[in-house]
CSV table of C-alpha atoms in Angstrom, one decimal:
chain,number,residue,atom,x,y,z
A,1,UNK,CA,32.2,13.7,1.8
A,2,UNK,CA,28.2,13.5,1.3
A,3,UNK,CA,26.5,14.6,-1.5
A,4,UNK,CA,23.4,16.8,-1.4
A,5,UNK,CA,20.3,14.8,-3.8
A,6,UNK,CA,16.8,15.9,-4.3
A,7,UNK,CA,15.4,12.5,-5.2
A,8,UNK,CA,17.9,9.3,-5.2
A,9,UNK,CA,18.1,7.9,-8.4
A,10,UNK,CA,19.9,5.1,-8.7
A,11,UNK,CA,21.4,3.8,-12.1
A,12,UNK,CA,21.9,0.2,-13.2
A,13,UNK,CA,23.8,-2.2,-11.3
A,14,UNK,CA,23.9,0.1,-8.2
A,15,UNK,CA,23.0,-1.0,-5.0
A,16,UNK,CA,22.3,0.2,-1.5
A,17,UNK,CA,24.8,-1.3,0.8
A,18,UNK,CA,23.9,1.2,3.9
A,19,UNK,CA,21.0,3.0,5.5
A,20,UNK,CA,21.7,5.6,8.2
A,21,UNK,CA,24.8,4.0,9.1
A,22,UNK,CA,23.5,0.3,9.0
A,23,UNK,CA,24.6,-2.2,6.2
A,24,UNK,CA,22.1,-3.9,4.3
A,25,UNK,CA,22.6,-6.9,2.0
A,26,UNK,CA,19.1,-7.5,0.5
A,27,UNK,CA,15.7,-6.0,-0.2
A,28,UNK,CA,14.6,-7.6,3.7
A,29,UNK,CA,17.2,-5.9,5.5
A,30,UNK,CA,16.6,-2.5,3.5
A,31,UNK,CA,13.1,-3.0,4.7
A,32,UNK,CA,14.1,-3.4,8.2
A,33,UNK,CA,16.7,-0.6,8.4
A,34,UNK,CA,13.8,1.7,6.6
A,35,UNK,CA,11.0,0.8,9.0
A,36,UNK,CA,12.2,2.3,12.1
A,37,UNK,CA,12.6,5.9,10.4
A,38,UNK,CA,10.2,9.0,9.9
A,39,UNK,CA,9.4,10.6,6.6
A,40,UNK,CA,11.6,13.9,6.7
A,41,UNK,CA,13.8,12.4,8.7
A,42,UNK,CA,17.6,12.9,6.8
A,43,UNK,CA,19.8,9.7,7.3
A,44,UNK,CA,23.2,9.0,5.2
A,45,UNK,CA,23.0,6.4,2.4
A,46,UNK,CA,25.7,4.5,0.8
A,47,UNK,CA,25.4,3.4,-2.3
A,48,UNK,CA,27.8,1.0,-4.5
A,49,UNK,CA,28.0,0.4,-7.9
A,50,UNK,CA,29.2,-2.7,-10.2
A,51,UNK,CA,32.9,-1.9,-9.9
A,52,UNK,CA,32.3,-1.8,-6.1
A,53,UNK,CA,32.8,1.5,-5.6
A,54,UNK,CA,31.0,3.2,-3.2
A,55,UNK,CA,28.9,7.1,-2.9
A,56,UNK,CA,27.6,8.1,0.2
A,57,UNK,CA,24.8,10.4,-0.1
A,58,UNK,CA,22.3,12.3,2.5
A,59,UNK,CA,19.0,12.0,1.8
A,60,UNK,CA,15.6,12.8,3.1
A,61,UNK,CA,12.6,10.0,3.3
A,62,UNK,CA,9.8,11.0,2.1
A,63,UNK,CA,6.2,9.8,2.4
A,64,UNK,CA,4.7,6.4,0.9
A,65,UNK,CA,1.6,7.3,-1.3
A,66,UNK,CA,-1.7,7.1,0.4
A,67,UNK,CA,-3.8,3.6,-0.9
């Protein structure tokens, strides 16, 4: 079951382990799995925390602040 989140906030020691369906296992491959989306776009996330225990979530991307 997914939970509904305004704004992802993760706490310490959690992780992202999975972005729209696609596991990641470090900050190049979250990159990568982010890069080919849209802002608005909804994907499922999963996210795990220290005792390995994972949350999957739905979220919605939002935009990158203009420079």
């Amino acid at each position: 079951k997914f939970a509904e989140v305004e704004k992802l906030m993760l706490e310490a020691g959690e992780v992202i382990t999975a972005v729209n369906n696609t596991p990641v296992r470090n900050t190049s491959e979250l990159a990568a799995a982010l890069a080919d989306l849209n802002p608005d776009q909804t994907i499922p996330v999963t996210i795990t925390d220290q005792q390995d225990q994972t949350s999957p979530v739905i979220v919605t991307l939002g935009h990158l602040p203009e420079s």
